[in-house]
Structure formats: structure tokens, C-alpha cells
Short mmCIF file of C-alpha atoms and ligand atoms in Angstrom, two decimals:
data_model
loop_
_atom_site.label_atom_id
_atom_site.label_comp_id
_atom_site.label_asym_id
_atom_site.label_seq_id
_atom_site.Cartn_x
_atom_site.Cartn_y
_atom_site.Cartn_z
CA MET A 22 38.11 -182.29 31.73
CA ARG A 23 38.19 -178.58 33.58
CA LEU A 24 38.19 -180.28 37.00
CA SER A 25 40.48 -183.16 36.50
CA GLY A 26 41.94 -184.46 39.57
CA LYS A 27 40.11 -182.18 41.98
CA VAL A 28 37.30 -183.33 44.61
CA GLY A 29 34.34 -181.07 45.34
CA LEU A 30 31.97 -181.09 47.91
CA VAL A 31 28.44 -179.79 47.24
CA THR A 32 26.08 -178.99 50.21
CA GLY A 33 22.63 -179.60 49.11
CA GLY A 34 23.82 -181.65 46.65
CA ALA A 35 20.75 -183.83 46.11
CA SER A 36 18.32 -181.16 44.54
CA GLY A 37 18.13 -178.25 42.31
CA ILE A 38 21.12 -176.12 41.68
CA GLY A 39 23.44 -178.37 44.16
CA ALA A 40 22.36 -181.51 41.90
CA SER A 41 23.07 -179.51 38.69
CA THR A 42 26.43 -178.59 39.95
CA ALA A 43 27.46 -182.06 41.09
CA LYS A 44 26.62 -183.20 37.44
CA ALA A 45 28.62 -180.48 35.85
CA PHE A 46 31.55 -181.29 38.49
CA ALA A 47 31.61 -184.92 37.42
CA ASP A 48 31.13 -184.43 33.78
CA GLU A 49 34.42 -182.05 34.12
CA GLY A 50 36.52 -184.61 35.43
CA ALA A 51 36.15 -184.15 39.50
CA LYS A 52 35.46 -186.91 42.29
CA VAL A 53 32.42 -185.28 44.04
CA VAL A 54 30.90 -185.65 47.53
CA ILE A 55 27.19 -184.97 47.64
CA ALA A 56 26.45 -183.57 51.32
CA ASP A 57 22.76 -183.21 52.21
CA ILE A 58 20.00 -184.37 54.30
CA GLN A 59 17.99 -186.11 51.69
CA ASP A 60 19.35 -189.80 51.53
CA ALA A 61 17.07 -191.29 48.75
CA MET A 62 17.48 -188.59 46.22
CA SER A 63 21.37 -188.13 47.01
CA GLU A 64 22.07 -191.88 46.75
CA ARG A 65 19.96 -191.73 43.19
CA LEU A 66 22.03 -189.19 42.08
CA VAL A 67 25.63 -190.82 43.27
CA ARG A 68 24.12 -193.89 41.39
CA GLU A 69 23.44 -191.93 38.46
CA LEU A 70 27.17 -190.21 38.56
CA ARG A 71 28.86 -193.55 39.22
CA GLU A 72 26.68 -195.10 36.33
CA GLY A 73 28.27 -192.06 34.08
CA GLY A 74 31.57 -193.08 35.08
CA ALA A 75 32.46 -190.83 37.78
CA ASP A 76 33.58 -191.38 41.28
CA ALA A 77 30.94 -189.93 43.56
CA ILE A 78 29.93 -190.49 47.42
CA TYR A 79 27.18 -189.25 49.47
CA PHE A 80 27.61 -188.07 52.86
CA HIS A 81 24.61 -187.17 55.31
CA LEU A 82 25.54 -183.60 56.18
CA ASP A 83 23.25 -181.36 58.59
CA VAL A 84 24.93 -178.04 57.55
CA THR A 85 23.93 -176.39 60.85
CA ASP A 86 26.00 -178.86 63.08
CA GLU A 87 29.67 -178.62 63.46
CA ASP A 88 30.44 -182.23 64.30
CA ASN A 89 28.60 -183.44 61.49
CA TRP A 90 30.88 -180.90 59.23
CA ARG A 91 34.04 -182.76 61.05
CA ARG A 92 32.75 -185.95 59.70
CA ALA A 93 31.74 -185.11 56.34
CA VAL A 94 35.36 -183.82 55.71
CA ASP A 95 36.98 -186.78 57.00
CA ALA A 96 34.76 -188.76 55.08
CA ALA A 97 35.70 -187.38 51.97
CA LEU A 98 39.33 -187.14 52.77
CA ALA A 99 39.14 -191.05 53.46
CA ALA A 100 37.28 -191.44 50.01
CA PHE A 101 39.50 -189.31 47.80
CA GLY A 102 42.56 -188.31 49.73
CA ARG A 103 42.06 -184.45 49.40
CA LEU A 104 39.52 -181.41 48.93
CA ASP A 105 39.83 -178.89 46.62
CA VAL A 106 36.39 -177.49 46.31
CA LEU A 107 33.48 -176.50 48.59
CA VAL A 108 29.92 -175.11 47.15
CA ASN A 109 28.29 -173.96 50.39
CA ASN A 110 24.82 -174.33 48.31
CA ALA A 111 22.59 -175.75 50.82
CA GLY A 112 19.88 -173.40 51.77
CA ILE A 113 16.17 -172.99 52.79
CA GLY A 114 13.64 -170.16 51.77
CA GLY A 115 11.76 -167.90 53.95
CA ARG A 116 9.12 -170.12 55.47
CA ARG A 117 6.97 -167.21 56.14
CA ASP A 118 4.15 -169.74 56.60
CA SER A 119 5.74 -172.35 58.52
CA GLY A 120 3.42 -171.56 61.61
CA GLY A 121 6.30 -170.95 64.04
CA SER A 122 7.07 -167.43 65.42
CA GLU A 123 9.20 -164.88 63.29
CA LEU A 124 11.92 -165.19 65.68
CA ASP A 125 11.90 -168.96 65.32
CA ASN A 126 12.05 -168.41 61.22
CA TRP A 127 14.99 -165.83 61.63
CA ASN A 128 16.87 -168.40 63.82
CA GLN A 129 16.15 -171.60 61.48
CA VAL A 130 17.00 -169.43 58.17
CA MET A 131 20.26 -167.99 59.67
CA ALA A 132 21.43 -171.64 61.05
CA VAL A 133 20.95 -173.02 57.57
CA ASN A 134 22.00 -170.35 55.00
CA ALA A 135 24.60 -168.42 56.94
CA THR A 136 25.89 -170.50 59.95
CA GLY A 137 26.21 -173.46 57.53
CA PRO A 138 28.70 -171.84 55.29
CA PHE A 139 30.76 -170.42 58.23
CA LEU A 140 30.88 -173.93 59.42
CA GLY A 141 31.82 -175.23 56.11
CA VAL A 142 34.74 -173.09 55.58
CA LYS A 143 35.90 -173.68 59.02
CA ALA A 144 35.89 -177.47 58.34
CA VAL A 145 37.98 -177.29 55.01
CA LEU A 146 40.47 -174.93 56.10
CA GLU A 147 43.22 -177.27 57.28
CA PRO A 148 42.62 -179.98 54.22
CA MET A 149 42.83 -176.95 51.81
CA LYS A 150 45.93 -175.60 53.37
CA LYS A 151 47.79 -179.02 53.22
CA ILE A 152 47.26 -179.24 49.28
CA GLY A 153 48.36 -175.54 48.98
CA GLY A 154 44.97 -173.95 48.08
CA GLY A 155 41.27 -174.43 47.63
CA SER A 156 38.26 -172.84 46.06
CA VAL A 157 35.35 -172.06 48.44
CA ILE A 158 31.73 -170.81 46.37
CA ASN A 159 29.34 -169.58 48.36
CA ILE A 160 25.58 -169.60 47.12
CA SER A 161 24.10 -166.06 47.99
CA SER A 162 21.23 -164.97 45.95
CA ILE A 163 20.23 -161.77 44.43
CA TYR A 164 18.67 -161.15 47.95
CA GLY A 165 21.96 -161.09 49.24
CA ILE A 166 22.12 -157.74 46.98
CA VAL A 167 18.60 -156.22 46.96
CA GLY A 168 15.67 -156.35 49.08
CA PRO A 169 12.72 -158.80 48.38
CA THR A 170 10.31 -158.46 45.61
CA LEU A 171 6.61 -158.25 46.83
CA ASP A 172 4.54 -160.65 45.22
CA PRO A 173 1.32 -158.20 44.18
CA HIS A 174 -0.68 -161.40 44.49
CA LEU A 175 -0.37 -162.12 47.87
CA PRO A 176 -2.09 -160.28 50.71
CA PRO A 177 -0.24 -157.37 52.49
CA THR A 178 1.23 -158.50 55.75
CA ASP A 179 3.39 -156.67 58.36
CA ALA A 180 5.44 -159.74 59.56
CA ILE A 181 9.13 -159.11 59.29
CA ALA A 182 10.35 -161.51 56.83
CA GLY A 183 13.87 -160.40 56.14
CA ALA A 184 15.68 -163.51 57.40
CA TYR A 185 16.37 -164.83 53.63
CA ASN A 186 17.92 -161.56 52.85
CA ALA A 187 20.11 -161.21 56.08
CA SER A 188 21.30 -164.65 55.82
CA LYS A 189 22.07 -164.20 51.91
CA GLY A 190 23.53 -160.58 52.36
CA SER A 191 25.36 -162.47 55.31
CA ILE A 192 27.59 -164.87 53.28
CA ARG A 193 27.94 -162.13 50.54
CA LEU A 194 30.37 -160.59 52.91
CA LEU A 195 31.31 -163.72 54.99
CA SER A 196 32.92 -164.71 51.25
CA LYS A 197 34.83 -161.47 51.16
CA ALA A 198 36.50 -161.61 54.80
CA ALA A 199 37.40 -165.21 54.36
CA ALA A 200 38.87 -164.38 50.92
CA LEU A 201 40.88 -161.82 52.54
CA GLN A 202 42.07 -163.81 55.28
CA LEU A 203 42.77 -167.06 53.27
CA SER A 204 44.21 -165.75 50.17
CA LYS A 205 47.61 -166.26 52.00
CA TYR A 206 46.83 -170.18 51.72
CA ASN A 207 45.84 -169.79 47.92
CA ILE A 208 42.24 -170.36 49.18
CA ARG A 209 39.96 -168.46 46.99
CA VAL A 210 36.37 -167.75 48.37
CA ASN A 211 33.80 -165.87 46.31
CA SER A 212 29.86 -165.74 46.08
CA VAL A 213 27.22 -166.40 43.18
CA HIS A 214 24.10 -164.43 43.18
CA PRO A 215 21.16 -166.41 41.30
CA GLY A 216 18.18 -164.82 40.18
CA PHE A 217 14.89 -166.85 40.33
CA ILE A 218 15.90 -170.41 39.00
CA ASP A 219 13.61 -173.31 38.49
CA THR A 220 14.26 -175.87 41.31
CA PRO A 221 12.17 -177.35 44.13
CA LEU A 222 12.49 -174.32 46.16
CA THR A 223 10.80 -171.97 43.91
CA ALA A 224 8.12 -174.58 42.68
CA ARG A 225 5.40 -173.36 44.92
CA ALA A 226 5.90 -169.46 43.71
CA PHE A 227 6.05 -170.71 40.05
CA SER A 228 3.02 -172.91 40.56
CA TYR A 229 0.69 -169.43 40.68
CA PRO A 230 0.61 -168.56 36.94
CA GLU A 231 0.41 -164.89 37.72
CA THR A 232 3.47 -165.02 40.10
CA LYS A 233 5.41 -166.99 37.86
CA GLU A 234 5.10 -164.19 35.03
CA HIS A 235 5.25 -161.38 37.26
CA LEU A 236 8.82 -162.96 38.09
CA ARG A 237 9.79 -163.53 34.64
CA ARG A 238 9.21 -159.98 33.77
CA LEU A 239 11.87 -158.68 36.43
CA HIS A 240 14.46 -160.63 34.59
CA PRO A 241 15.33 -158.40 31.53
CA ILE A 242 16.59 -161.24 29.52
CA GLY A 243 13.09 -162.40 29.43
CA ARG A 244 13.40 -165.93 31.05
CA LEU A 245 13.68 -167.66 34.36
CA GLY A 246 16.88 -169.44 35.16
CA LYS A 247 17.68 -172.96 35.23
CA PRO A 248 20.03 -174.69 37.65
CA GLU A 249 22.41 -175.21 34.84
CA ASP A 250 22.89 -171.13 34.31
CA VAL A 251 24.35 -171.40 38.06
CA ALA A 252 26.08 -174.73 37.76
CA ASN A 253 28.31 -173.07 34.87
CA ALA A 254 28.99 -170.39 37.25
CA VAL A 255 30.02 -172.49 39.93
CA LEU A 256 32.14 -174.48 37.55
CA TYR A 257 34.27 -171.66 36.38
CA LEU A 258 34.87 -170.40 40.33
CA ALA A 259 36.09 -174.20 41.12
CA SER A 260 38.41 -174.37 38.28
CA ASP A 261 41.81 -172.98 37.80
CA GLU A 262 40.49 -170.57 34.89
CA ALA A 263 39.50 -168.55 38.20
CA SER A 264 42.77 -168.58 39.95
CA PHE A 265 42.97 -164.92 40.09
CA VAL A 266 39.44 -164.40 41.62
CA THR A 267 38.65 -164.22 45.13
CA GLY A 268 36.37 -162.12 47.12
CA ALA A 269 34.26 -161.62 44.06
CA GLU A 270 30.34 -161.99 43.80
CA LEU A 271 29.11 -163.43 40.50
CA VAL A 272 25.69 -162.59 39.50
CA VAL A 273 23.77 -164.98 37.42
CA ASP A 274 20.53 -163.09 37.13
CA GLY A 275 19.39 -162.33 33.80
CA GLY A 276 19.83 -158.71 34.59
CA TYR A 277 17.77 -158.70 37.61
CA THR A 278 20.16 -156.40 39.66
CA ALA A 279 21.20 -154.76 36.69
CA GLN A 280 18.23 -152.39 37.02
N1 NAD B 306 16.15 -171.47 43.07
C1 NAD B 306 16.35 -169.95 43.48
O1 NAD B 306 15.40 -169.36 42.66
C2 NAD B 306 17.45 -169.76 43.96
C3 NAD B 306 17.58 -168.04 43.67
C4 NAD B 306 18.98 -167.72 44.50
C5 NAD B 306 19.54 -168.35 45.58
N2 NAD B 306 19.01 -169.59 45.44
C6 NAD B 306 20.07 -170.71 46.85
O2 NAD B 306 20.59 -171.87 45.98
C7 NAD B 306 20.81 -172.64 46.77
C8 NAD B 306 20.26 -174.07 46.30
O3 NAD B 306 18.72 -173.87 46.12
P1 NAD B 306 17.76 -174.36 45.44
O4 NAD B 306 16.88 -173.50 44.52
O5 NAD B 306 18.71 -175.61 44.37
O6 NAD B 306 16.79 -175.50 46.25
P2 NAD B 306 16.29 -177.02 46.50
O7 NAD B 306 15.35 -177.02 47.92
O8 NAD B 306 16.26 -177.55 45.25
O9 NAD B 306 18.07 -177.46 47.31
C9 NAD B 306 18.31 -177.11 48.49
C10 NAD B 306 18.82 -178.18 49.16
O10 NAD B 306 19.82 -178.26 50.45
C11 NAD B 306 19.22 -179.02 51.15
N3 NAD B 306 19.16 -178.89 52.80
C12 NAD B 306 18.51 -177.90 53.18
N4 NAD B 306 18.76 -177.98 54.55
C13 NAD B 306 19.70 -178.68 54.59
C14 NAD B 306 20.56 -178.53 55.62
N5 NAD B 306 20.22 -178.42 56.99
N6 NAD B 306 21.94 -179.37 55.63
C15 NAD B 306 22.04 -179.92 54.30
N7 NAD B 306 21.25 -179.88 53.42
C16 NAD B 306 20.37 -179.36 53.60
C17 NAD B 306 17.97 -179.72 50.87
O11 NAD B 306 17.87 -180.98 51.04
C18 NAD B 306 17.98 -179.54 49.16
O12 NAD B 306 18.37 -180.63 48.73
C19 NAD B 306 20.02 -172.42 48.41
O13 NAD B 306 21.27 -171.81 49.16
C20 NAD B 306 19.27 -171.13 47.98
O14 NAD B 306 18.87 -170.03 48.89
C21 NAD B 306 18.24 -170.33 44.88
#
């Protein structure tokens, strides 16, 4: 029961890494708020967590909308009376094939992956101050540290597609800036940097066997990641075991960025 008595809000909690994190939190005694835009999947997960004996609610939150953030945090406080942990996990990929312009793509990716976590930190500040501290965990990526892997199986393109890297690099340093500024309130802010993890986000890339094998080989540990690999890292940062850890970047990538 490493999170006993704590309340955690997980954005993008319906799917993949967020869903696995929500389950890990519930298993360790936390009350959980799933915040996402996928209503049916989120409600199914809340039912599953409740059947397992946990306290959980769902709130429809589009992380790009500041007013929506205010209402989500109010709902968490109304349900559980406090908010100890925020996991800024909601994210989208590069959408290079969305049909929109490069600028549309850039704006959309930055809105969800960079502005979303910024609004999240802003929204939880007062409730965390009130209870004497908290933990914010921002899910960045290896692509917040290094540039993208070019898939040798895709035709070369000159389209500038750095939005995902820019957004993930942005929350890496948002985390450090916020960690410094908020340490006086005992609010810790850290970033997590997963390698390639098997979730709906990577399903399309992994559906091409050659691409999947190419990506697997980039992880020296010899396999691709599972959502639980990341959830365990988030769990540590959420818990009091990490009470001296702030402004840190926890890389969970099977050695990808060590090369
Ligand atoms: N899967 C990987 O290989 C990998 C690697 C590094 C980092 N990440 C990051 O991990 C996080 C989770 O990704 P995942 O792989 O579990 O993907 P996923 O697609 O399974 O989950 C992302 C979730 O975010 C939600 N979401 C999207 N836009 C939203 C919005 N505007 N407001 C609220 N929720 C929104 C989706 O509905 C979905 O439930 C993302 O930030 C992603 O960039 C993933």
C-alpha cells in the first residue's frame, strides 16, 4: 500500500500507460481520478477498479482546455477531499499523415503534449499547497531527450515533423522549472522518459513486422516496453519513497538513450 491515503489524477487514464498507471495506483491504495476524452473506455476501467475494491471516478477532461481543468480538479476534490498526485500522461503522436498542414500538426501536438501539462500544473497548485505538498509526474519520452529514429521502411520525406520531439522536450524542462519553483511548497515535479512501449499509440508502427523488429533492436535490453514498465516508475515517483526526488528525469527505455 505504497499510496495509501493518497488521491491521484491520471490524464489519458483510459488507455495504455495511463490505464496501467491508474491500476498500479489503485493496487497500492490510492483513490484514482481517470481524466480522459474517451468516455466509454474510461468508464469501463473505473468499473474494473471499483470491482477490485478501489475508489475511482472518471472525469471527461480535454487537457488543452483550462476551464475543463478547473472543473476536473474540483470534481476530484468533491469526490475525495484532496489531491496528492497528478500524472500528466495524455499525449498524441506526430500525426504526420493526418492530412493537415505541418503547422496544424505542430499546433495540435503542442496543445495536447506541452500546453496540457502546463495547465495541469497550474490547476493542481492550490489544492497541493493546501495539503502541504504533492507529486507531479510528466510523461515525456526518449524523444524529449534525443531526435527521432528514421524508419528505414518508410519513403524519405522533407516534411518537418519535429512537433512530437519539441513537445516532449518542452515538458522535460517545464518539469525542472516547476520543480525549482514549487519545491518551497513540497511539491515535487519529475519527468518520465519511456522508450517504445506496446500501447495503442504504437500499434500502427508495431503492425509492420520489419519496423517493429527495427525498433526492438534499438533497445539494448532486447525487447520493447510494456505499459507496466512505465507505470512502476510513475508509482515510485508518486510515492513517499521519492520524497527527495524532484526535477529528475527517469528514463525507462531498456537502454535506448544510453547508446
Ligand atoms: N507508447 C510509447 O511508446 C510511448 C513512448 C514514450 C512516451 N509515451 C507517452 O506516454 C503517454 C501515454 O501514451 P500511450 O502510449 O499510453 O498512448 P495511448 O494512445 O494508449 O493513450 C493516450 C491517452 O491520452 C488520451 N488523450 C489524447 N488526447 C487527449 C486530450 N486532449 N485530453 C485528454 N486525454 C487525451 C487518449 O484518449 C488516450 O486514452 C503519451 O504522453 C505518450 O506520448 C508513449
